C-alpha cells in the first residue's frame, strides 16, 4: 500500500499571482500482508493440503453413507476399538496444547521451558504413531488389509468364498504334512493341527458345499454358506450362534433317524428270500434272486450320508464353544472370512489413516532436527516454532474429522 504525503513548493506561483504552493507526492510502501515469507509459504502449502484431505474425506463420506443399510462393516467387525481411537485423539490434542505452550515460552525468552514443551510435543506425536502402529498390526493379524487380487476378506458368503476356504485348508494341510520327520511322523502339536485341518475340511467346509449343492431353492442354498461364514468369524454373543447349532443338531438327528430306517429297509430288499441250494457234489449255488444294482447304489449313497451326518454332529459341540469363530479359536489358522464391503473399508481406512500418519511423521522429523541439533529456543526461534505449530494444528484437525468417521459410524 502507498501513503500519500504533500510537501510544500518553495517557489511562488507568479503566473497566477497567488501565494499558494504546489504540493509534491511522496510515496511510502508498506508490506501488503503482515506475514513473513516462511509463514506465507506455509499457508500456501496448507491450502493445498486442505484441498487434498477434503477430497479424500469427502469421497469416504459419499462411499460410507451411500452404502445400503447393513452392507458396511461396523467398528467391531473390523476390530476397531473406540477407546483406543479416543485415546489417540486425546494424545494429539494434548500435543497441540504443548506446542502452543512452547511458542509462548519462546516469546517470553524462556529457552529451557520452551525446549521442554517442544520435546513433549515430539513425545506425544511419537505416542500417537505408536498406537496407530499397534492398530495396524491388529488389522494385519486378523487378515484385514488391502491386497491384490484380494485379501482374505470376502464381500458375501457364496461358492467362491467356500472354495477359497477349502483351498486355504488344503494349503495349510500340505504345509503341516511337509514337516514330517525322517521317520514319517509329525510332532504331537503338528499332528493335532493336521487332524484339526482335515476335520474342518470334511465337516465344516465340505459339509456347507454339499448342503448348498443339495438345495433346490437358492434361498435354502444360501443358508449353509451363511452358517459357514458365521462359523469362521462372527462378532455376536456365542449364545446366538449356539442356537443355530442346536437347531441344526435337532434337524440332523431327525435326518439321521430317517436315513438309518431307509438303510434297514434297503438291507431287507438286498437279503435273498431263498436260501442257496447244494447240488450232489456239495457245491453251493447262488441265491435264486440277485440284488438290484439300483438298490445297492442307493444304500451306498445313504451310508455315505449317514457318515457325513455323524461327522457333522460330532463337530457341532466343538463349534459351539468357539465364541467368535474358528479364526479366533485357532490363532495359528487364519481362514478367509466375510465382511460386507470389507475390502472397500480396508482400502479407505488404510488410505486415509496412512496419509495422515505420513503427515504426522513429517511433523516429527521437523521436531527432531532442532532438538537433536541443540537449537536454543529463545525469542529468535519463535517464528519457527509458530510455523511448525501451524502445521501440527492442521494435522490435529484432520484427525478430528477422521476419528468419528472411522470409529463411531
mmCIF file with all atom_site columns, C-alpha atoms in Angstrom, residues 28 42 49 79 110 137 160 162 180 190 237 251-252 279 284 297 409:
data_model
loop_
_atom_site.group_PDB
_atom_site.id
_atom_site.type_symbol
_atom_site.label_atom_id
_atom_site.label_alt_id
_atom_site.label_comp_id
_atom_site.label_asym_id
_atom_site.label_entity_id
_atom_site.label_seq_id
_atom_site.pdbx_PDB_ins_code
_atom_site.Cartn_x
_atom_site.Cartn_y
_atom_site.Cartn_z
_atom_site.occupancy
_atom_site.B_iso_or_equiv
_atom_site.pdbx_formal_charge
_atom_site.auth_seq_id
_atom_site.auth_comp_id
_atom_site.auth_asym_id
_atom_site.auth_atom_id
_atom_site.pdbx_PDB_model_num
ATOM 1  C CA . UNK A 1 28  ? 5.965   5.233    1.107  1.00 0.00 ? 28  UNK A CA 1
ATOM 2  C CA . UNK A 1 42  ? 3.329   -22.468  4.920  1.00 0.00 ? 42  UNK A CA 1
ATOM 3  C CA . UNK A 1 49  ? -3.217  -29.971  1.885  1.00 0.00 ? 49  UNK A CA 1
ATOM 4  C CA . UNK A 1 79  ? -11.586 -54.835  15.081 1.00 0.00 ? 79  UNK A CA 1
ATOM 5  C CA . UNK A 1 110 ? 12.473  -18.825  28.314 1.00 0.00 ? 110 UNK A CA 1
ATOM 6  C CA . UNK A 1 137 ? -0.700  -54.793  13.323 1.00 0.00 ? 137 UNK A CA 1
ATOM 7  C CA . UNK A 1 160 ? -16.298 -68.687  -4.305 1.00 0.00 ? 160 UNK A CA 1
ATOM 8  C CA . UNK A 1 162 ? -16.310 -71.653  0.269  1.00 0.00 ? 162 UNK A CA 1
ATOM 9  C CA . UNK A 1 180 ? 7.169   -84.799  8.778  1.00 0.00 ? 180 UNK A CA 1
ATOM 10 C CA . UNK A 1 190 ? 1.650   -80.770  14.237 1.00 0.00 ? 190 UNK A CA 1
ATOM 11 C CA . UNK A 1 237 ? -22.563 -63.395  21.513 1.00 0.00 ? 237 UNK A CA 1
ATOM 12 C CA . UNK A 1 251 ? -32.667 -81.409  12.344 1.00 0.00 ? 251 UNK A CA 1
ATOM 13 C CA . UNK A 1 252 ? -29.683 -83.678  11.745 1.00 0.00 ? 252 UNK A CA 1
ATOM 14 C CA . UNK A 1 279 ? -26.030 -129.999 -5.572 1.00 0.00 ? 279 UNK A CA 1
ATOM 15 C CA . UNK A 1 284 ? -23.410 -124.344 -3.203 1.00 0.00 ? 284 UNK A CA 1
ATOM 16 C CA . UNK A 1 297 ? -26.241 -97.954  -5.113 1.00 0.00 ? 297 UNK A CA 1
ATOM 17 C CA . UNK A 1 409 ? -20.050 -44.759  12.348 1.00 0.00 ? 409 UNK A CA 1
#
